[in-house]
Tab-separated table of C-alpha atoms (C1' of nucleotides) in Angstrom:
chain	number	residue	atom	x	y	z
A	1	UNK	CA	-3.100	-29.107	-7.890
A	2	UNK	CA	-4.681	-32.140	-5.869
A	3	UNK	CA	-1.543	-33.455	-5.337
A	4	UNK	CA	-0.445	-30.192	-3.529
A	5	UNK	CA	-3.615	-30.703	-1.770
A	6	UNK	CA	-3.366	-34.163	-1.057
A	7	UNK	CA	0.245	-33.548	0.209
A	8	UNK	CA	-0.848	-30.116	2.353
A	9	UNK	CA	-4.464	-31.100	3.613
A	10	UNK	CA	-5.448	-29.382	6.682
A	11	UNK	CA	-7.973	-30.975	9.010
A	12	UNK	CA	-10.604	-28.951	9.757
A	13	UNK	CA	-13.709	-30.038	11.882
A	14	UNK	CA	-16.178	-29.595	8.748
A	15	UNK	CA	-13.686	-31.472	6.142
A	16	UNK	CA	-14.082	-35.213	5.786
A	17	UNK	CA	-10.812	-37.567	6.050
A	18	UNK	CA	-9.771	-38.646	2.521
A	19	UNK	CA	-12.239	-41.534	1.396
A	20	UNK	CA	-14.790	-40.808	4.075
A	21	UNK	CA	-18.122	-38.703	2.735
A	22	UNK	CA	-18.940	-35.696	3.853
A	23	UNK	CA	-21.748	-35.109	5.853
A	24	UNK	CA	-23.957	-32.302	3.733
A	25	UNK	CA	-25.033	-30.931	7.273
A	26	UNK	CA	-21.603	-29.605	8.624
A	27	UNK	CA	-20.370	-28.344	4.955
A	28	UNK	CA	-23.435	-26.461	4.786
A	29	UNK	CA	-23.255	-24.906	8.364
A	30	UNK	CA	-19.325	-24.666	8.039
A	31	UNK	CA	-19.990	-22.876	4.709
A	32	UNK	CA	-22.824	-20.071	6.168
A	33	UNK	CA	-20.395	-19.526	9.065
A	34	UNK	CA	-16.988	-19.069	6.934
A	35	UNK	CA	-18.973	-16.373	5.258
A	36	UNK	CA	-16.678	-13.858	4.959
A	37	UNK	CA	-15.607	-14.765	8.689
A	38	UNK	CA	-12.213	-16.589	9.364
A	39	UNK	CA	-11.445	-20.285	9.809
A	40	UNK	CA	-10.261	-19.109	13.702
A	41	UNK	CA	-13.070	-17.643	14.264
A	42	UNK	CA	-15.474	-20.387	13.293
A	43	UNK	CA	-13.560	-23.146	14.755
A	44	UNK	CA	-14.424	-22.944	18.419
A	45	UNK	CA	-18.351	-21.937	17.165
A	46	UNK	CA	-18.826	-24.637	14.660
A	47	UNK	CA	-17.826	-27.332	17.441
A	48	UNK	CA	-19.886	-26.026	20.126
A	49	UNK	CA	-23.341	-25.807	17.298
A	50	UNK	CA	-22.909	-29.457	16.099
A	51	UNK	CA	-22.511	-30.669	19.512
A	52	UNK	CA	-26.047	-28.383	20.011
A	53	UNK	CA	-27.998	-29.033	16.645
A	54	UNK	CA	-25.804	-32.193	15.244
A	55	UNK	CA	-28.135	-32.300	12.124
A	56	UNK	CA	-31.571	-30.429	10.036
A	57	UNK	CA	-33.963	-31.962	12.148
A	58	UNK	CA	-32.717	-31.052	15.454
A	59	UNK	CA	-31.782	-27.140	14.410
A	60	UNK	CA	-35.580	-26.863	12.703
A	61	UNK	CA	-36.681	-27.668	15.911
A	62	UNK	CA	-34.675	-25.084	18.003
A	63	UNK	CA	-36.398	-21.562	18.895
A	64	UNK	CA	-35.396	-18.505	16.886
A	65	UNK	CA	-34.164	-17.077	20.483
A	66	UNK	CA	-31.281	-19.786	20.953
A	67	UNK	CA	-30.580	-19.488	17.459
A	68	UNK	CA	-29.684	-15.892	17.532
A	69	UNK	CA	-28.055	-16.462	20.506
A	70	UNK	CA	-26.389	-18.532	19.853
A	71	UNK	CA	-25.025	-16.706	16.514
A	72	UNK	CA	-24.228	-13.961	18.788
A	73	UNK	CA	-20.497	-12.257	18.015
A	74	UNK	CA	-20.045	-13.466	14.415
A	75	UNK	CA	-21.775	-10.660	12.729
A	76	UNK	CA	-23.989	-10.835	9.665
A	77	UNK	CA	-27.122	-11.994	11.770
A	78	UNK	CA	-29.087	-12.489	8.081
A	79	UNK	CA	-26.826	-15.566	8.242
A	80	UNK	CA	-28.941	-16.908	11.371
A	81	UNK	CA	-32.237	-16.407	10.372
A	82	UNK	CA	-31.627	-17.657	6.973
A	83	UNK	CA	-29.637	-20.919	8.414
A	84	UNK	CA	-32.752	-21.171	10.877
A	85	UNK	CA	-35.234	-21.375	8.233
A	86	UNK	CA	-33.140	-23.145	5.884
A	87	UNK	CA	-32.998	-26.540	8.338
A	88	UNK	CA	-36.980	-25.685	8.428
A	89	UNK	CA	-37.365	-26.029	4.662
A	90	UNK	CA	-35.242	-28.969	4.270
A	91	UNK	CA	-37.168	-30.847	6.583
A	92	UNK	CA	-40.151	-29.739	5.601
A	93	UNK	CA	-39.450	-29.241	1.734
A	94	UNK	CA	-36.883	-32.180	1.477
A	95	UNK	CA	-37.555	-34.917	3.771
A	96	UNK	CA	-34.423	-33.604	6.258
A	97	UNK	CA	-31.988	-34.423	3.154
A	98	UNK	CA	-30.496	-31.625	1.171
A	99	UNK	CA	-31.467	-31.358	-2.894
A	100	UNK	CA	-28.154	-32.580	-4.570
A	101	UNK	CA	-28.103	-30.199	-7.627
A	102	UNK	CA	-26.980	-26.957	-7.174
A	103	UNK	CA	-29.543	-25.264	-8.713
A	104	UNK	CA	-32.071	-26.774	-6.352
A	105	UNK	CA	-29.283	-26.126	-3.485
A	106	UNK	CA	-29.781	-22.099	-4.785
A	107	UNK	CA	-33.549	-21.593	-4.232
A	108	UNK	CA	-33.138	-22.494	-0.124
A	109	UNK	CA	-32.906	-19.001	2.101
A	110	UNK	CA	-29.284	-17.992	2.822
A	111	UNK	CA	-27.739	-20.616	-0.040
A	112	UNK	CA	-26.328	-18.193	-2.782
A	113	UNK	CA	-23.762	-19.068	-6.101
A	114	UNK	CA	-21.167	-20.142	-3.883
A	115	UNK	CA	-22.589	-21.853	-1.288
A	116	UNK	CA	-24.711	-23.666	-3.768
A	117	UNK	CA	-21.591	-24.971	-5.969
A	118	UNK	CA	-19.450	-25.605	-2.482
A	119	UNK	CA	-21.886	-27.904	-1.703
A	120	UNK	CA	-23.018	-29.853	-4.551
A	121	UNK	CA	-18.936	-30.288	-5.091
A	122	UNK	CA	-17.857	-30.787	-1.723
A	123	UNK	CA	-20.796	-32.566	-0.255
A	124	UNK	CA	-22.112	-34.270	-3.377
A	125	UNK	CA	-19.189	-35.061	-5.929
A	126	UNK	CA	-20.570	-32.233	-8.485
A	127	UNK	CA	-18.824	-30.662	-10.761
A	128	UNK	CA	-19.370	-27.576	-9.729
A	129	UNK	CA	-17.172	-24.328	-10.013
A	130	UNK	CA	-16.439	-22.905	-6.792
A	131	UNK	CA	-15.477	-19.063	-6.926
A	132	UNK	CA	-15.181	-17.164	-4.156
A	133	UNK	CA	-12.606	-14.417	-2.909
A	134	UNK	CA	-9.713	-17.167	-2.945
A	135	UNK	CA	-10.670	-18.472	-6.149
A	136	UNK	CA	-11.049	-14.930	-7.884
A	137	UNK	CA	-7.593	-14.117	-6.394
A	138	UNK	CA	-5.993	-17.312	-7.510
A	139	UNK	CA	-7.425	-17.668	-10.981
A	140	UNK	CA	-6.949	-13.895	-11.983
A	141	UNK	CA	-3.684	-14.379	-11.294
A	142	UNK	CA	-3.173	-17.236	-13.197
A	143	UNK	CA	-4.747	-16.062	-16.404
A	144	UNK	CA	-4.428	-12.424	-15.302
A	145	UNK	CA	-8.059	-11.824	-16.056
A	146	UNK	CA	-9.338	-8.318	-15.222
A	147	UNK	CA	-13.170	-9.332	-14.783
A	148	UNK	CA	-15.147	-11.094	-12.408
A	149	UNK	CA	-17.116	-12.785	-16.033
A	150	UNK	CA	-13.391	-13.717	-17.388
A	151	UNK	CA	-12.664	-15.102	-13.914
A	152	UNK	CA	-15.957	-17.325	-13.758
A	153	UNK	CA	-15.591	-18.280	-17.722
A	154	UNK	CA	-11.464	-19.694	-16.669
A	155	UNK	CA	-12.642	-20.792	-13.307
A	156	UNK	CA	-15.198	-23.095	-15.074
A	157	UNK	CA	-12.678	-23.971	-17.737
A	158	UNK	CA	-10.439	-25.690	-15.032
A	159	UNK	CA	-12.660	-27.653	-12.768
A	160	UNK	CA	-12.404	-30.939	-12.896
A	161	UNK	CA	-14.949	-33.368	-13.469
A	162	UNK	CA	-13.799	-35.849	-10.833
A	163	UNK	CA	-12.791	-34.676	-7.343
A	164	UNK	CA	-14.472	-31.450	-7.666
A	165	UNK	CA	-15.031	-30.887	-4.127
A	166	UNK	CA	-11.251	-31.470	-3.369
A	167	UNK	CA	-10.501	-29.386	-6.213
A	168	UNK	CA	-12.384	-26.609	-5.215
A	169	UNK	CA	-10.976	-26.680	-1.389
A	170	UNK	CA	-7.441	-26.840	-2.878
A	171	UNK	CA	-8.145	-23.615	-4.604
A	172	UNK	CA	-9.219	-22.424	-1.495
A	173	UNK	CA	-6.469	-23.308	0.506
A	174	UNK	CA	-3.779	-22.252	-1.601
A	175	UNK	CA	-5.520	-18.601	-2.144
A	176	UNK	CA	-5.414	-18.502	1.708
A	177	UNK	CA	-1.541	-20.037	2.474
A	178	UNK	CA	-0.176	-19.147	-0.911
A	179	UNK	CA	-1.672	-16.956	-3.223
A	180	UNK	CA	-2.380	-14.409	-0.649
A	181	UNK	CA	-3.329	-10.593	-1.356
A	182	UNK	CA	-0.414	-8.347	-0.290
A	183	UNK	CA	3.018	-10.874	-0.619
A	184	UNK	CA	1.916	-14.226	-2.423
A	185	UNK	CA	4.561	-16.718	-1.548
A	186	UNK	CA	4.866	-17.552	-5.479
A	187	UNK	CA	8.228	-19.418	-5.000
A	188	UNK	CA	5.933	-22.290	-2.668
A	189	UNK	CA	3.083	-22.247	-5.052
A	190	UNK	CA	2.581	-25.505	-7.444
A	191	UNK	CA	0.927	-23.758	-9.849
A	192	UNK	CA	4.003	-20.853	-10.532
A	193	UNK	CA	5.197	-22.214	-13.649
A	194	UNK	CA	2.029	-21.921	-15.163
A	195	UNK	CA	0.526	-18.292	-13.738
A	196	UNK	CA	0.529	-15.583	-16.244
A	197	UNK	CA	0.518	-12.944	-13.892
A	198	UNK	CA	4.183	-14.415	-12.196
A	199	UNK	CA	5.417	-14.230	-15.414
A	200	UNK	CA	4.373	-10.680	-15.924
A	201	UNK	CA	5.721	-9.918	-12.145
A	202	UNK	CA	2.270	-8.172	-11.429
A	203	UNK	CA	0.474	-10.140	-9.099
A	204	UNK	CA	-1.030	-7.660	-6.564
A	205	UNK	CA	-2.499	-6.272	-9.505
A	206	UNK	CA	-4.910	-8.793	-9.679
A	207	UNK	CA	-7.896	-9.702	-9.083
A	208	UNK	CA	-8.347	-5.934	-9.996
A	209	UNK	CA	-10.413	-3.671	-7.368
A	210	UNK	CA	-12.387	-0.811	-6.916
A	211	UNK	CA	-11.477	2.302	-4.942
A	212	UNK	CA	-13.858	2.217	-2.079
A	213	UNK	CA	-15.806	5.198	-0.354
A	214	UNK	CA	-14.314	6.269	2.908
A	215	UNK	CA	-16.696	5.140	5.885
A	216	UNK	CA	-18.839	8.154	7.435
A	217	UNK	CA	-19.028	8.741	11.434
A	218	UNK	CA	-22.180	8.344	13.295
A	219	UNK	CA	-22.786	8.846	16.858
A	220	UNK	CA	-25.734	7.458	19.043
A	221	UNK	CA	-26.102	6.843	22.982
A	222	UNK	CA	-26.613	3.547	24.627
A	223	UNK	CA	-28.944	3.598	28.185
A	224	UNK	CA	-28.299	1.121	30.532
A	225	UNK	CA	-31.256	1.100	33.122
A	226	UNK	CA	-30.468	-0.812	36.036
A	227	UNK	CA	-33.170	-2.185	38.508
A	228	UNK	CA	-31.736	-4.448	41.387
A	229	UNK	CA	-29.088	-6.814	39.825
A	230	UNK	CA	-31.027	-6.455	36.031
A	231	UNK	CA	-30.369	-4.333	33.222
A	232	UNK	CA	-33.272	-3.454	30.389
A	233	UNK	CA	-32.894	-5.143	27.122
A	234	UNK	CA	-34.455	-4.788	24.109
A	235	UNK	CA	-35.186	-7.115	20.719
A	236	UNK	CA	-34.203	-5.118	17.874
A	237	UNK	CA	-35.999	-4.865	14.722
A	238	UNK	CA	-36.306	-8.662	12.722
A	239	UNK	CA	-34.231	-6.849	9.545
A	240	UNK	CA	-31.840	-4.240	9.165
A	241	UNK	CA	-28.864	-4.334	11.207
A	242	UNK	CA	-28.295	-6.453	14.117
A	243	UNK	CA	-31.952	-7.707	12.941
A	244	UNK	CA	-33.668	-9.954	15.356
A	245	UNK	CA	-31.068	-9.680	18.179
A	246	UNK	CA	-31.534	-8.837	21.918
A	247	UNK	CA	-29.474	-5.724	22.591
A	248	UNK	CA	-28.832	-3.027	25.051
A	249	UNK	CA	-31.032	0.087	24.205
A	250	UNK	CA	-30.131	2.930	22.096
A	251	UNK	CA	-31.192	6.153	20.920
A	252	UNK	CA	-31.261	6.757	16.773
A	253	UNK	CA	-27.567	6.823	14.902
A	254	UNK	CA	-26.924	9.737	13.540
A	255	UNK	CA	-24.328	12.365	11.717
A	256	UNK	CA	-23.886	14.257	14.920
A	257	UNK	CA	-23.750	13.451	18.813
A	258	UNK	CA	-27.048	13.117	20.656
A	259	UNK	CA	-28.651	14.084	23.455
A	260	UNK	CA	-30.426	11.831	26.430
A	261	UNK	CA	-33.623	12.545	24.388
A	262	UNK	CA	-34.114	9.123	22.939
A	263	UNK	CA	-34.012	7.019	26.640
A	264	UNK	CA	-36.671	4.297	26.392
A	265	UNK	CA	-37.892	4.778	30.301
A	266	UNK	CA	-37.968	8.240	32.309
A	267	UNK	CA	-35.238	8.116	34.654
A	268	UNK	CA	-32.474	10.549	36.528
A	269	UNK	CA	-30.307	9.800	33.644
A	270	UNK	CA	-26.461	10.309	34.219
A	271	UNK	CA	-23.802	10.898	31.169
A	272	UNK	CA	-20.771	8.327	31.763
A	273	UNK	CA	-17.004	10.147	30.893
A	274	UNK	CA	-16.369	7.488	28.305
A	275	UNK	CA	-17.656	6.546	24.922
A	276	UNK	CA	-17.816	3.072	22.929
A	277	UNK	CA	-16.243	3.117	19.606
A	278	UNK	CA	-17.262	0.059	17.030
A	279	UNK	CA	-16.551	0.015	13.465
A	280	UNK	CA	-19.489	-1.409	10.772
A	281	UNK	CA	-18.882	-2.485	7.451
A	282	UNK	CA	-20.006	0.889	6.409
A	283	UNK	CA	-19.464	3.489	9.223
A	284	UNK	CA	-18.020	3.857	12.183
A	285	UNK	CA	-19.860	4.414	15.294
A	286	UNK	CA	-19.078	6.149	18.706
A	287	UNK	CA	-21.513	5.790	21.552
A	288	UNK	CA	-22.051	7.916	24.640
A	289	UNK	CA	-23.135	5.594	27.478
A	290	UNK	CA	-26.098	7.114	29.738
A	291	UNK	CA	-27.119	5.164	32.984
A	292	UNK	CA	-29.461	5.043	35.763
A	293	UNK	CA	-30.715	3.257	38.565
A	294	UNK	CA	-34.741	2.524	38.238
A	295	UNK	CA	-37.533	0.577	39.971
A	296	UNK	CA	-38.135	-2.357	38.634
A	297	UNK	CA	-41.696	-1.904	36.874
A	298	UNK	CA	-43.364	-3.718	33.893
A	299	UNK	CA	-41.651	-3.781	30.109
A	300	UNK	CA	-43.114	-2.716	27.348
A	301	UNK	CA	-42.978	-4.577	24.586
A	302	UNK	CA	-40.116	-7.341	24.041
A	303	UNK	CA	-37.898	-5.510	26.814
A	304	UNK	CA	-36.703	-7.327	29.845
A	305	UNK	CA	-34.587	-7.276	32.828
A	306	UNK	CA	-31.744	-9.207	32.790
A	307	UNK	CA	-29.091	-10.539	35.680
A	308	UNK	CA	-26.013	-8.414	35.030
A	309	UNK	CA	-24.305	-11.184	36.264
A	310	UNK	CA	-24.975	-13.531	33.442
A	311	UNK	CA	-25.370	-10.716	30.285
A	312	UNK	CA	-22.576	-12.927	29.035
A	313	UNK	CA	-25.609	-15.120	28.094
A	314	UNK	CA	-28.027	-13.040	26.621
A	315	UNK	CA	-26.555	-12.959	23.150
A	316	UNK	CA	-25.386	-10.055	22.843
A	317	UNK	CA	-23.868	-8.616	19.400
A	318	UNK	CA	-20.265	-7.373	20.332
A	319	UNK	CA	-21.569	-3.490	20.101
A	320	UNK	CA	-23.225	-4.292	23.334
A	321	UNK	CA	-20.971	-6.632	24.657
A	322	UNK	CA	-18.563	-3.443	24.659
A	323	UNK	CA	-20.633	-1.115	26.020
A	324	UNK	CA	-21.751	-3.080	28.652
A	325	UNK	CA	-17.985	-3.973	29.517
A	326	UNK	CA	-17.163	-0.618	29.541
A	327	UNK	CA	-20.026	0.434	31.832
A	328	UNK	CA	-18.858	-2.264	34.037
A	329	UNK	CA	-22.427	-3.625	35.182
A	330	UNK	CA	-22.958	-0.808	37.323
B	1	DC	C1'	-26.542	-3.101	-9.450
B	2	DA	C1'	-24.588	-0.789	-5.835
B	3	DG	C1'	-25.679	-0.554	-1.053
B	4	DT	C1'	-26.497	-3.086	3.185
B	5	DC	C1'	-24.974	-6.146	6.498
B	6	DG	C1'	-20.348	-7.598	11.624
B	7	DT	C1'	-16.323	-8.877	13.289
B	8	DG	C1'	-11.493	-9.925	14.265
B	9	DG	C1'	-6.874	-10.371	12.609
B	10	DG	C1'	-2.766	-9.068	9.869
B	11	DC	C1'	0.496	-5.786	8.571
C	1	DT	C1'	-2.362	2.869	13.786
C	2	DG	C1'	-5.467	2.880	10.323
C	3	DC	C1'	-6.556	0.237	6.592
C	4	DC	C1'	-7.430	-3.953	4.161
C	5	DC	C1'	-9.246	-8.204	4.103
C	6	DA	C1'	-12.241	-12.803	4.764
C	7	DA	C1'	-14.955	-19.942	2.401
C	8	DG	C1'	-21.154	-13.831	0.332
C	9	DA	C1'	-26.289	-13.178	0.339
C	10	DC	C1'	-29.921	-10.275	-0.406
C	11	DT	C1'	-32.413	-6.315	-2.279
DNA sequence: CAGTCGTGGGC
DNA sequence: TGCCCAAGACT
């Protein structure tokens, strides 16, 4: 298994070169953003953060605004709050060095069971056992074990004691090249011979899932109130979702389409002939896109006016980015 | 514990 | 094209 790894290593921005150690800052951050989001993805944003906030003390230091901005388009904004006062806590809980242990690496905001073991392996040398979805996938396969305890009890019975961290992103990488979900290239996998599942010819069948509930259809309507060469926009709600982010504003999303009753200013409100669709995790959305042209007056709360010209800035979750797109900044 | 919480890519 | 999936955490 290392030797596969040692032979196949990818560099990533976040890995260290063999013999070098890692730096417990970038796993971390490279760990929070891979959640559940692709290496492609969070190539291009995990350069362009450490060049920003290179280490704890300078992101503890940066406002929640830039934060969430700059977390803007990778979804699951929980992530950014808890990364935000994560750094906080370290430096202020830790001296700006991370706890090595991973049960001490557990009790920080946004640092679950995986994240906790990544780290103390990866960063630290533990021997921790690293499951997540490419682990569960390989080692079900390999002991064809139909539950996510059997999976954890093998998981733990094959992690090494030395090279733990290496281990654990060879696991990785071969659930991800190799040991894939749909057509696992078993004939380029090192660990074939010894997979329980090849031998039984039913890989897809593991790791076994659950039938999932079909995603219901809600429908809402975005205003876009345009003084001069600014649009309104609003801070949503700190939790929930899109929690804490600066958006464009909507009315309530709901079972059936709306009406213009939910605008947040009066105004000579005109219905667009085009809709938004985005899909959640769980439901889809379509939105009917009201605008109008208003005086510029006073905001309540935290709304603002904008330059159109430079909404690309503003942080926008893609939702908005969309809508605004599609409205075409008039 | 099952629901909540984004987004983009692959097939 | 619609569905499945991803280096999960939190409540």
């Amino acid at each position: 298994m290392l030797a596969w790894y040692d032979a196949h290593r990818r560099e990533l921005p976040w890995r260290a070169r063999p013999g070098e150690a890692a730096d417990p800052y970038r796993v971390w951050l490279s760990e929070v953003m891979l959640q559940q989001t692709t290496v492609a993805t969070v190539t291009p944003r995990f350069q362009a953060w450490t060049a920003r906030w290179p280490d704890f003390r300078s992101l503890a230091q940066a406002s929640d605004d830039d934060v969430m901005t700059a977390w803007a388009g990778l979804g699951y904004y929980a992530r950014a709050r808890n990364l935000a006062a994560c750094a906080k806590a370290v430096v202020a809980e830790h001296g700006g060095h991370f706890p090595t242990t991973e049960a001490a690496l557990r009790k920080l905001p946004g640092i679950g069971d995986y994240t906790a073991a990544a780290i103390a392996a990866i960063a630290f040398g533990e021997p921790a056992t690293v499951v997540d979805a490419n682990v569960e996938r390989v080692v079900a396969r390999l002991f064809r074990a139909a539950t996510k305890p059997a999976v954890r009890a093998a998981a733990e019975a094959i992690t090494p004691r030395d090279r733990a961290g290496d281990f654990a992103q060879a696991m990785m990488d071969l659930g991800s090249a190799i040991c894939i979900p749909r057509k696992p290239r078993c004939l380029l996998c090192p660990l074939r011979d010894v997979c329980a599942a090849f031998a039984a010819g039913d890989q897809v069948a593991f790791p076994v899932k659950t039938a999932k509930a079909r995603k219901p259809q809600r429908y809402g309507t975005i205003f876009w109130a345009q003084a001069g060469d600014a649009v309104m926009l609003v801070r949503r709600p700190p939790k929930g979702l899109l929690g804490g982010m600066r958006a464009l504003p909507t009315g309530p999303w709901v079972g059936e389409p709306p009406g213009t009753t939910d605008a947040p200013i009066a105004a000579d409100w005109t219905m667009r002939n085009a809709t938004v669709a985005h899909g959640f995790t769980h439901f889809d959305l379509q939105l009917a896109l009201a605008t109008a042209r208003v005086e510029r007056h006073a905001l309540p709360g935290d709304a603002v006016w904008w330059p159109v010209e430079s909404l690309g800035e503003a942080g926008l979750p893609t939702v908005f980015a969309k809508a605004a797109k599609a409205i075409g900044g008039a």
